[in-house]
Coordinates of C-alpha atoms in Angstrom, one line a residue:
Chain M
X1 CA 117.2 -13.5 -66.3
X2 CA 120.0 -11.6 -68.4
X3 CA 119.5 -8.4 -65.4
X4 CA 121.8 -9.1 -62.3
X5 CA 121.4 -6.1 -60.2
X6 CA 125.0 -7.0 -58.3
X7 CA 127.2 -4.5 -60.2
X8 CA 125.3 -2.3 -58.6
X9 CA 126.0 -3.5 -55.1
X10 CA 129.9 -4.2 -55.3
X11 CA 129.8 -4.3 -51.2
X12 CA 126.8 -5.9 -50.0
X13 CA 126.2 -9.6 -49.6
X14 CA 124.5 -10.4 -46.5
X15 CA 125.2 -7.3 -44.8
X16 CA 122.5 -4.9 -46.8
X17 CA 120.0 -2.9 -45.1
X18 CA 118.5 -0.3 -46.9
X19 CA 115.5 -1.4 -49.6
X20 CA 114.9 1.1 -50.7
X21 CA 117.8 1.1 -54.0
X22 CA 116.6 -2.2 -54.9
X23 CA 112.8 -1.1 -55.0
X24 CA 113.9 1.8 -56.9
X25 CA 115.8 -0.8 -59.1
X26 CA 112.9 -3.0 -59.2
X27 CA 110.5 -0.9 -60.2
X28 CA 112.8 0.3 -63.3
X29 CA 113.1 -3.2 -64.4
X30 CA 109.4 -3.3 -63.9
X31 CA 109.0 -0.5 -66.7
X32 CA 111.5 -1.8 -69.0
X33 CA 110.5 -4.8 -69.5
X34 CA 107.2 -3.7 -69.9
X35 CA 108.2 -1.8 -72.4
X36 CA 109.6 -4.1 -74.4
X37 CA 106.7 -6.6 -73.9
X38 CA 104.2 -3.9 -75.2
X39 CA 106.9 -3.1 -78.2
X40 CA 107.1 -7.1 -79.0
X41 CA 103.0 -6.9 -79.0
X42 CA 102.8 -4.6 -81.5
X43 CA 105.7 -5.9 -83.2
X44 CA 103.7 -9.8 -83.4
X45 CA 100.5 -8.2 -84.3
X46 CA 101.5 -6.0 -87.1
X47 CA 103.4 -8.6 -88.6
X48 CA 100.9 -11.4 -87.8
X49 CA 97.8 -9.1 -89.2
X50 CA 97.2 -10.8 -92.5
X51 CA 97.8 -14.5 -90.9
X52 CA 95.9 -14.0 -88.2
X53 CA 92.6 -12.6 -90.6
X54 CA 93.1 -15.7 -92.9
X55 CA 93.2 -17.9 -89.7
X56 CA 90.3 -16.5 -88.0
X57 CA 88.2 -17.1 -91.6
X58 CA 89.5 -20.5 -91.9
X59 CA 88.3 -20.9 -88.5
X60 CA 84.6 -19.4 -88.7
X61 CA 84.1 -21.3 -91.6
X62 CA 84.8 -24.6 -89.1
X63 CA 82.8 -23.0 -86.9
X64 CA 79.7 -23.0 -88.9
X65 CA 79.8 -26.6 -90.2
X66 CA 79.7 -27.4 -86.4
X67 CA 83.2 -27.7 -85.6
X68 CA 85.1 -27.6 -82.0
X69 CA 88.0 -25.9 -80.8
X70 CA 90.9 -28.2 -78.7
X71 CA 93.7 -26.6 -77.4
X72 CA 96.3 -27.9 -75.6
X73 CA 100.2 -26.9 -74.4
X74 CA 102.3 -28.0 -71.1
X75 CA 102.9 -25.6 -68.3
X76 CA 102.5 -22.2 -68.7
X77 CA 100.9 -22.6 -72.2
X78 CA 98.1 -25.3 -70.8
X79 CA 97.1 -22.5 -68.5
X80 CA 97.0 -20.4 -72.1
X81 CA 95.1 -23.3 -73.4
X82 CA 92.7 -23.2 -70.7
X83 CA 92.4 -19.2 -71.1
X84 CA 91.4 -19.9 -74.7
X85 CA 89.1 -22.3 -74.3
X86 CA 87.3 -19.8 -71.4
X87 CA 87.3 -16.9 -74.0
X88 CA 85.4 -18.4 -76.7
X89 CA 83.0 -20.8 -74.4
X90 CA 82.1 -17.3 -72.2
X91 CA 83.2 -14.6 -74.1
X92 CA 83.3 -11.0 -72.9
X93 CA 81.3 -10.2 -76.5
X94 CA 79.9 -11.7 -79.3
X95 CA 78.6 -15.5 -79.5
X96 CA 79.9 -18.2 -77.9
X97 CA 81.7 -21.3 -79.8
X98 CA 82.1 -24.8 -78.6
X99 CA 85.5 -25.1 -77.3
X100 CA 88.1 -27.5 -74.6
X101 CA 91.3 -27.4 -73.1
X102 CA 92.9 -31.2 -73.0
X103 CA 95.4 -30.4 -70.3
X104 CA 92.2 -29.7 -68.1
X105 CA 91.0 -33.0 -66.8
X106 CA 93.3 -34.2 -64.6
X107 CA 91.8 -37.7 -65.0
X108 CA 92.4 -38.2 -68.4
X109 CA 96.2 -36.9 -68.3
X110 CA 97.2 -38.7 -65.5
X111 CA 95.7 -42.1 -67.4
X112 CA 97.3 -41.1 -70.3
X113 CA 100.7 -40.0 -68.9
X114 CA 100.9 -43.2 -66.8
X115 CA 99.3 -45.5 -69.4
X116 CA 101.1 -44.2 -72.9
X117 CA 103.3 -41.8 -72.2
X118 CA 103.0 -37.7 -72.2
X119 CA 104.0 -37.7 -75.5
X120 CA 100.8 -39.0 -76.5
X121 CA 99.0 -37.3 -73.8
X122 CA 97.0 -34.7 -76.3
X123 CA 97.1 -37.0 -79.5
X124 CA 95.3 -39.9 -77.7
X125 CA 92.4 -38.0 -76.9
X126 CA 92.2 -36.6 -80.3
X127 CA 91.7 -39.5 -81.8
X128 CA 89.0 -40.0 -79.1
X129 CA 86.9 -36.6 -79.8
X130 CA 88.1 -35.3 -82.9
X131 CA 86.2 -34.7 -86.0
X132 CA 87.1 -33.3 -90.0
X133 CA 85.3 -30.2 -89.0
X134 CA 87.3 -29.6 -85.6
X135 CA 89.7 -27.4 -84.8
X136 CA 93.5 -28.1 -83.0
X137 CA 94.8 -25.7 -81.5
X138 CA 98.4 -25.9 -79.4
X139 CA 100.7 -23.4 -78.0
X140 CA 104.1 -23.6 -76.9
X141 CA 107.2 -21.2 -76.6
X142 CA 109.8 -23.1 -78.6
X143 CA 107.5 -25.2 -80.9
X144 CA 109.4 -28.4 -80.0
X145 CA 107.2 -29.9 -77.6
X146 CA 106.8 -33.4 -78.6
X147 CA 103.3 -34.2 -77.6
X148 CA 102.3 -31.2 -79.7
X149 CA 103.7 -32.5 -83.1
X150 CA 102.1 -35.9 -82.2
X151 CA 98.7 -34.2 -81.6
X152 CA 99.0 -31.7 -84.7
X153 CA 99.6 -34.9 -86.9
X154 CA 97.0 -37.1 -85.5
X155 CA 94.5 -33.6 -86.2
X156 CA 95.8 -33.1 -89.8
X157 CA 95.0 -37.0 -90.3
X158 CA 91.6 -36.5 -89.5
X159 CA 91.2 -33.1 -91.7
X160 CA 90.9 -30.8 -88.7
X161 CA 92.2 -27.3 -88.9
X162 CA 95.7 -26.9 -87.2
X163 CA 96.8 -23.9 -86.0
X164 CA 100.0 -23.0 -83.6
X165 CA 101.1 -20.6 -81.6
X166 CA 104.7 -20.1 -80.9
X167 CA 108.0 -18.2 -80.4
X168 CA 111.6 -18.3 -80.6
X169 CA 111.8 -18.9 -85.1
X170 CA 108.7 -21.0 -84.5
X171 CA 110.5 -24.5 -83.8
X172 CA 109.1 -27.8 -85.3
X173 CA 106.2 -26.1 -85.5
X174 CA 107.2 -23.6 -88.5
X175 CA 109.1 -25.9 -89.8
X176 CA 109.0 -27.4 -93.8
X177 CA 106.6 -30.1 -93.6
X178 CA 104.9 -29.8 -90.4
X179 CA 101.7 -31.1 -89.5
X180 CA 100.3 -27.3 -88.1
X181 CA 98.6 -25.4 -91.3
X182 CA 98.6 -21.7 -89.3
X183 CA 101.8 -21.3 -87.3
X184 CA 101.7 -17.5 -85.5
X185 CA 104.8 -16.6 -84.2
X186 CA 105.8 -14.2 -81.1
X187 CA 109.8 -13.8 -82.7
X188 CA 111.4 -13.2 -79.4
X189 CA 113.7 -15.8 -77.0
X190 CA 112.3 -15.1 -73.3
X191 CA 109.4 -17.6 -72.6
X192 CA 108.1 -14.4 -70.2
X193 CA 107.3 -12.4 -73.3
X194 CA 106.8 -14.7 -76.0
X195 CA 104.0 -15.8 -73.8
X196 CA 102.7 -11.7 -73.1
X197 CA 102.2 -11.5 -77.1
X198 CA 100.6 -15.0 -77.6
X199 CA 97.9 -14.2 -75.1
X200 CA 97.4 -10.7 -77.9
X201 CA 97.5 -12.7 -80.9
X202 CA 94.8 -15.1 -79.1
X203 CA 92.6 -12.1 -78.6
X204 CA 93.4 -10.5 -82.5
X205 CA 92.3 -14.4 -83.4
X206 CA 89.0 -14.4 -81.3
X207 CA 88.1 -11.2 -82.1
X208 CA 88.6 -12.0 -85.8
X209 CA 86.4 -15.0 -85.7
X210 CA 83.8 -13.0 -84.6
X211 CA 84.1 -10.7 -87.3
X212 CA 84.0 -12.7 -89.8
X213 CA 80.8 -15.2 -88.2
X214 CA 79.3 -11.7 -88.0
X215 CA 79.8 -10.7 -91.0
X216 CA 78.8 -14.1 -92.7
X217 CA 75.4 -14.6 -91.0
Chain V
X1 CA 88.7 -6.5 -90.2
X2 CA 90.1 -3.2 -89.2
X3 CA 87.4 -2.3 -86.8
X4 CA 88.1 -5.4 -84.6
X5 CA 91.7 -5.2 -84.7
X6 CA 91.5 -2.0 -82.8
X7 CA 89.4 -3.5 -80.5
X8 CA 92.2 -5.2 -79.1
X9 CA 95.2 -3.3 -80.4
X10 CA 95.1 -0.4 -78.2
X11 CA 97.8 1.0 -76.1
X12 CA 98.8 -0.5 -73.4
X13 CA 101.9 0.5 -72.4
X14 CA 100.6 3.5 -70.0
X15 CA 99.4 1.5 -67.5
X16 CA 102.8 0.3 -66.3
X17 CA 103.4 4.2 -64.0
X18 CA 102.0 3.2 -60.5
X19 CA 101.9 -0.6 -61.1
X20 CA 106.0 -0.6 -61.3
X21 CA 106.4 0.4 -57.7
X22 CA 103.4 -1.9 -56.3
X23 CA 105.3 -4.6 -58.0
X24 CA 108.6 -4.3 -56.5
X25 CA 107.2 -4.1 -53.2
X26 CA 105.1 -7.2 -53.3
X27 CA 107.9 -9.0 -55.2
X28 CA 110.0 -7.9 -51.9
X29 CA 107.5 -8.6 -49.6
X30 CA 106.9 -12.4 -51.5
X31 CA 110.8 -12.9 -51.9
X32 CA 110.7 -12.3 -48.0
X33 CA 108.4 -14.7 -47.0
X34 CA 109.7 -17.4 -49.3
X35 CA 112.9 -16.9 -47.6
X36 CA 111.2 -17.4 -44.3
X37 CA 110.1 -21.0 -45.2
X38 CA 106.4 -19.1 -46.5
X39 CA 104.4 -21.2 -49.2
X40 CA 102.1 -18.9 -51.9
X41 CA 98.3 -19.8 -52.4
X42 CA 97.0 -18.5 -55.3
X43 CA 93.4 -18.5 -56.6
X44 CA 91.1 -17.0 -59.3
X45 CA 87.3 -17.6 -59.0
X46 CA 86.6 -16.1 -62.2
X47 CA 89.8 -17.0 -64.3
X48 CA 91.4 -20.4 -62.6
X49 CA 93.9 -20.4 -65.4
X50 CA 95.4 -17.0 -64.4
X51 CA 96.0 -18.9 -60.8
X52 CA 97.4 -22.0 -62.6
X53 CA 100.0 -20.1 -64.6
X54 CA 101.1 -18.1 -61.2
X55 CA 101.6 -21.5 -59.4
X56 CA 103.4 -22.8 -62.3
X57 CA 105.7 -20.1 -63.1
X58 CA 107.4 -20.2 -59.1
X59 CA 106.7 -24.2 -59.0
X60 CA 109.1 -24.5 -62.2
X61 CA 111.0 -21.9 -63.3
X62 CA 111.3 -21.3 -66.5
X63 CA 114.9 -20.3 -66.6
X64 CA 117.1 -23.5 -65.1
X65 CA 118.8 -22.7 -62.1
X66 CA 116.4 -20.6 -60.6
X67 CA 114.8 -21.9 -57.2
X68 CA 111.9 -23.7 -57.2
X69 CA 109.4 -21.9 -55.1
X70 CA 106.3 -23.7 -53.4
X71 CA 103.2 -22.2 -54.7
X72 CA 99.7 -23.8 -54.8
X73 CA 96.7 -23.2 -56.8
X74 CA 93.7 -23.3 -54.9
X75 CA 91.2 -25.7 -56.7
X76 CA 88.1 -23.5 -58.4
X77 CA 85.6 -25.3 -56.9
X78 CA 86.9 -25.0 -53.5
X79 CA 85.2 -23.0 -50.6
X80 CA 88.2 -21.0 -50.8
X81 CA 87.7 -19.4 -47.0
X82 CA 86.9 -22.9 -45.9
X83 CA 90.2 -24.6 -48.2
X84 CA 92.7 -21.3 -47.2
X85 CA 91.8 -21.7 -43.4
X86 CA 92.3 -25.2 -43.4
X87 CA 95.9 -24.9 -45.1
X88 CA 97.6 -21.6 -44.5
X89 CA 100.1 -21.1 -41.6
X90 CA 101.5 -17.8 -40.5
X91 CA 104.1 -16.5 -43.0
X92 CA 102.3 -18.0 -45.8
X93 CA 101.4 -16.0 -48.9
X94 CA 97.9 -15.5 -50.4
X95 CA 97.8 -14.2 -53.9
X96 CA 94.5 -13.5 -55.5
X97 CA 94.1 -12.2 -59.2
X98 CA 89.8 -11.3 -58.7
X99 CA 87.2 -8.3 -59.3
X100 CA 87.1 -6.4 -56.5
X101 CA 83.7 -6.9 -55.4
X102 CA 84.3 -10.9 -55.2
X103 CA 82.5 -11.3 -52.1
X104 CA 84.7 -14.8 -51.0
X105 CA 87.9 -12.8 -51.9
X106 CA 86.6 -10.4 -50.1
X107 CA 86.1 -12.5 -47.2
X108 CA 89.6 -14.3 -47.7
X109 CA 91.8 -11.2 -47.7
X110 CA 89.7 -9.7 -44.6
X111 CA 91.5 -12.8 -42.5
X112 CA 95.0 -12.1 -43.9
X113 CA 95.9 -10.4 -40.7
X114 CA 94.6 -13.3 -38.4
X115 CA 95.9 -15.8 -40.1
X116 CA 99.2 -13.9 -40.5
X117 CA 99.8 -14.2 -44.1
X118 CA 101.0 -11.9 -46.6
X119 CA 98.0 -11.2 -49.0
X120 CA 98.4 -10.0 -52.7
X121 CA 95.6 -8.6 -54.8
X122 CA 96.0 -8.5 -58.1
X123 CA 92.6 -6.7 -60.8
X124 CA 91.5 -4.1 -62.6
X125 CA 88.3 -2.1 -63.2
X126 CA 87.5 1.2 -62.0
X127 CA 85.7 -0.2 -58.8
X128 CA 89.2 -0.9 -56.8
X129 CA 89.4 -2.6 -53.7
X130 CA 88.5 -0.9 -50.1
X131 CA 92.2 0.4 -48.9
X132 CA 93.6 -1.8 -46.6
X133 CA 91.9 -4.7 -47.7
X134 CA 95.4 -6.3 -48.9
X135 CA 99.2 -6.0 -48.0
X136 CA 99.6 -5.3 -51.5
X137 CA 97.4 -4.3 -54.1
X138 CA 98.4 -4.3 -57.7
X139 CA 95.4 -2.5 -59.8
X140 CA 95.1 -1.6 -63.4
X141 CA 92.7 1.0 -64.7
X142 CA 91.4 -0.9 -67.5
X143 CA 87.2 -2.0 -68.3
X144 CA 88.8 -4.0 -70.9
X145 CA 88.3 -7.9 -70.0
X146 CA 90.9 -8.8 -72.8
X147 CA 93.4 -5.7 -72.1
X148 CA 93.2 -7.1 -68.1
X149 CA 93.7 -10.6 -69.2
X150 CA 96.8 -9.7 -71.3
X151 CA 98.3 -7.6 -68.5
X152 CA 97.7 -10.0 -65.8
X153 CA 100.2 -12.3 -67.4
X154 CA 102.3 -9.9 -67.4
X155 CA 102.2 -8.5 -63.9
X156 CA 102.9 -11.8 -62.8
X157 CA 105.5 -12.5 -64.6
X158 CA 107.2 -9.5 -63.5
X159 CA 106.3 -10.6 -60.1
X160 CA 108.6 -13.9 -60.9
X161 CA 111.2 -12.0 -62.3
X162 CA 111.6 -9.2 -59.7
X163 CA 111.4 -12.5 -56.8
X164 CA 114.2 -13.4 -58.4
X165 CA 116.3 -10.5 -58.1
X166 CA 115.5 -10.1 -54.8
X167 CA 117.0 -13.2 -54.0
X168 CA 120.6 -11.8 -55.3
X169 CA 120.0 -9.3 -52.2
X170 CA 119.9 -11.7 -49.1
X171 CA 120.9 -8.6 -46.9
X172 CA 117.4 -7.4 -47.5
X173 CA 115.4 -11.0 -46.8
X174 CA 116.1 -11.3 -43.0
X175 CA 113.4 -10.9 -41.1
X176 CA 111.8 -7.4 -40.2
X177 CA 113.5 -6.5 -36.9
X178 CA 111.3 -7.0 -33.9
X179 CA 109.7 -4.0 -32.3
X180 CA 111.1 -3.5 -28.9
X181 CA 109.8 0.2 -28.0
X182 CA 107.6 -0.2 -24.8
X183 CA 104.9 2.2 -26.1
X184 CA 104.8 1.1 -29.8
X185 CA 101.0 1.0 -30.7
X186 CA 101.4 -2.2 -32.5
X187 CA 103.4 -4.6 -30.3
X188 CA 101.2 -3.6 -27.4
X189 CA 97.9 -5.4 -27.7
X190 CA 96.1 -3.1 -28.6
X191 CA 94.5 -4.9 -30.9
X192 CA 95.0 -7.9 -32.6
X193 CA 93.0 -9.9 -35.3
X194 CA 91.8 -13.0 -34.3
X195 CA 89.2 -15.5 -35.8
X196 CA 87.3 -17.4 -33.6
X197 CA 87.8 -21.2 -34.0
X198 CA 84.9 -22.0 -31.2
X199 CA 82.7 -20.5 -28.3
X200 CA 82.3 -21.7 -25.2
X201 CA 80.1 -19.5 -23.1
X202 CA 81.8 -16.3 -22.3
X203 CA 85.0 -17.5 -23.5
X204 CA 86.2 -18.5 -27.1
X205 CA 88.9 -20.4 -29.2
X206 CA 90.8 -17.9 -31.2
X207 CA 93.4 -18.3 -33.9
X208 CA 96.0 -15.6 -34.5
X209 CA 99.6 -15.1 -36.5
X210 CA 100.8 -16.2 -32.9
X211 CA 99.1 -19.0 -32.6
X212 CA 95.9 -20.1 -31.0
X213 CA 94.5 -18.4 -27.6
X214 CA 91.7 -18.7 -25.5
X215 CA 89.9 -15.1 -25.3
X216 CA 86.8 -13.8 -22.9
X217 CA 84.2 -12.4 -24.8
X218 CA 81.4 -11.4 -22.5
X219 CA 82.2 -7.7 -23.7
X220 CA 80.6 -8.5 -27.1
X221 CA 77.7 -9.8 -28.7
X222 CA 78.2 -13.8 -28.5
X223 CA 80.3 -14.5 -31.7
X224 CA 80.3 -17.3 -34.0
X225 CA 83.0 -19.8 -35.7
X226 CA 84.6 -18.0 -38.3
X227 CA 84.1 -14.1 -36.8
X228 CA 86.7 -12.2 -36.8
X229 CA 87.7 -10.4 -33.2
X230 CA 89.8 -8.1 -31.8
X231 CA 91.9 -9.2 -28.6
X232 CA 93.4 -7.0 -26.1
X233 CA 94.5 -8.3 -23.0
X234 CA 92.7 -11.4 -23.7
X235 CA 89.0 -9.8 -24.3
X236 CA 87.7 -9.8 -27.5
X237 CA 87.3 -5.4 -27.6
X238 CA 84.7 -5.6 -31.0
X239 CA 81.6 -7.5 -32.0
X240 CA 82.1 -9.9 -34.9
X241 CA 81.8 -8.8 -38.4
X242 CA 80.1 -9.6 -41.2
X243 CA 80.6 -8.8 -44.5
X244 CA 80.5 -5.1 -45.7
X245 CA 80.6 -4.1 -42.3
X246 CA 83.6 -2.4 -41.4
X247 CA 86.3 -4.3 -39.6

């Protein structure tokens, strides 16, 4: 965290008592960086508009030949994963779409993680379920994460639709000749808000896909 | 195309006025108990991956050198009444992120006192929780399910990065001082939650932040496993509740 609230404290240590300076502090540091989450938002969207519309139609079309959605990411952006895969299965709105996380059965990681290694962890299981008409989708904050380019690749070899969400300059994941056909970047380097703008561009995405099914049928 | 980007495009930046302050307490009050030895369980009925990425974020921090924190996600499918009561000890944390009309949330945050743990409720909706159903309640005003979602992440995020810099303040993380003033309402039993464990005849099996106690409770109505009581001088003082009855 780049904020150290010491210089503000030149005396203290172990010996302060009074809380109610660092609430104050807190709760400055609260708004700030809410701020600049909600400015990065708006920054990821309006620059990510036209992707994410060409994206969400690449992904209706899918859709309607009967594809899935299969998202995956380590950490923080498994639990991302899972959000996605909740959000079209049960949406809030509109119709629901076929979707899974593969960081979600605990099973099947472990088995792979033991068995091949976690590098293979998402691709294995791809090769398992996937399907030309399918859809891959993987997040992660740098767009390095090994087990993602291994899954993206294994998905482009069997025709699926590849898509990527990440931050930082968009890693291996944006880079030439990578395996992920939609790469939507949150431009920022803290893993706190790259990951507060991905979980807006999933939204912008899902709401765009039901736009454009609606608009097709 | 235009239509549905505002559907999720809208302001959000409003919110953050009240929710600031709610967060640095609880990020005090979680910094505290953490300090204290105190493990966080979190759970989400509705949204298990809101829980998940909680855990996660204290489990392994995502900037190196920071502590590793012990939090817990409670599994989905668990009773989580039956799961929390079998696993929490006093000083423990219980953070939540649920509607709040979840009627097992409800039930779990009602024994935060007996179990003597330090509850967190994170939500949003215009329906807000009853007051002083948590330590700390951290609402947004939103009927957007997507604007919530989004702002949850956020929250706890914050939540992380505020424990954090609480740590740099270990002046401020030493136990509350112990109330020593002979007529102070709350160190005087004059009424403290309890859950009863078991029942006996007129006497009962209670658990409370001090440990378990056995209670008379002929002055009630005979109360079951699970009830929730009020002890004074060792008598259970009110009949057991029950859900929407007030405590």
């Amino acid at each position: 965290m780049p904020e150290t609230t010491d210089f503000l404290y030149p005396f203290i240590e172990g010996d302060e008592t009074d809380s109610g300076t660092l609430l104050e502090d807190l709760a400055r540091s609260a708004e700030g960086k809410w701020l600049q989450s909600s400015a990065l938002r708006e920054a990821t969207l309006t620059q990510s508009a036209a992707q994410v519309h060409a994206t969400a139609t690449a992904m209706a079309e899918r859709f309607q030949a009967g594809g899935r959605l299969f998202t995956f990411g380590n950490g923080g952006s498994a639990t991302d994963a899972e959000a996605v895969a909740h959000l079209y299965t049960q949406p809030p709105w509109g119709r629901a779409l076929p979707a899974r996380s593969l960081a979600e059965d605990q099973a099947v990681m472990t088995a792979l993680g033991n068995d091949v290694g976690f590098d293979l962890v998402f691709s294995r299981q791809l090769i398992a379920h996937g399907r030309a008409h399918d859809i891959a989708m993987g997040f992660s904050t740098s767009g390095n994460s090994e087990n993602l380019m291994r899954a993206f690749a294994e998905a482009r070899k069997q025709g699926m639709l590849t898509v990527g969400l990440s931050g930082y300059d968009g890693g291996r994941m944006a880079a030439e000749g990578t395996p992920v056909a939609e790469c939507l970047v949150a431009r920022s380097d803290s893993v706190h808000r790259i990951q507060e703008s991905q979980a807006a561009l999933n939204h912008a995405l899902w709401a765009a896909v039901q736009e454009a099914l609606a608009s097709s049928s | 195309m235009a239509d549905t980007k505002q559907v999720t495009v809208t302001a959000v930046s409003d919110e953050v006025g009240g929710v600031a302050a709610d967060l640095a307490r609880a990020s005090l009050a979680l910094a505290r108990r953490f300090s204290a030895g105190g493990t966080m369980w979190c759970a989400s009925p509705n949204w298990p991956f809101h829980a998940h990425h909680v855990a996660v974020e204290f489990v392994h921090p995502v900037i190196m050198g920071k502590r590793a924190l012990p939090a817990v996600t409670v599994p989905p499918a668990a009773d989580m009444v039956a799961s929390l009561r079998a696993s929490v000890v006093p000083g423990d944390i219980v953070l939540v992120l649920a509607d709040a009309d979840d009627p097992a949330v409800v039930e779990t945050m009602r024994r935060g006192a007996a179990w003597g743990v330090e509850t967190v409720w994170i939500g949003a909706g215009g329906r807000r929780p009853e007051p002083g159903s948590a330590n700390h309640v951290i609402w947004l005003d939103t009927e957007n399910a997507l604007q919530a979602s989004e702002l949850f992440v956020r929250i706890y995020h914050l939540l992380w990065e505020l424990t954090h810099v609480c740590f740099e303040h270990p002046g401020l993380l030493k136990p509350e001082p112990e109330c020593t003033d002979e007529v102070c309402i709350t160190c005087s039993d004059e009424g403290r939650p309890a859950e009863v464990v078991s029942v006996d005849g007129d006497e009962a099996l209670v658990r409370t932040p001090d440990g378990h106690e056995h209670i008379d409770v002929s002055l009630i109505d005979p109360p079951a496993p699970g009830d929730l009581v009020l002890v004074h001088a060792g008598f259970a003082i009110t009949a057991p509740t029950q859900p929407g009855r007030p405590v």
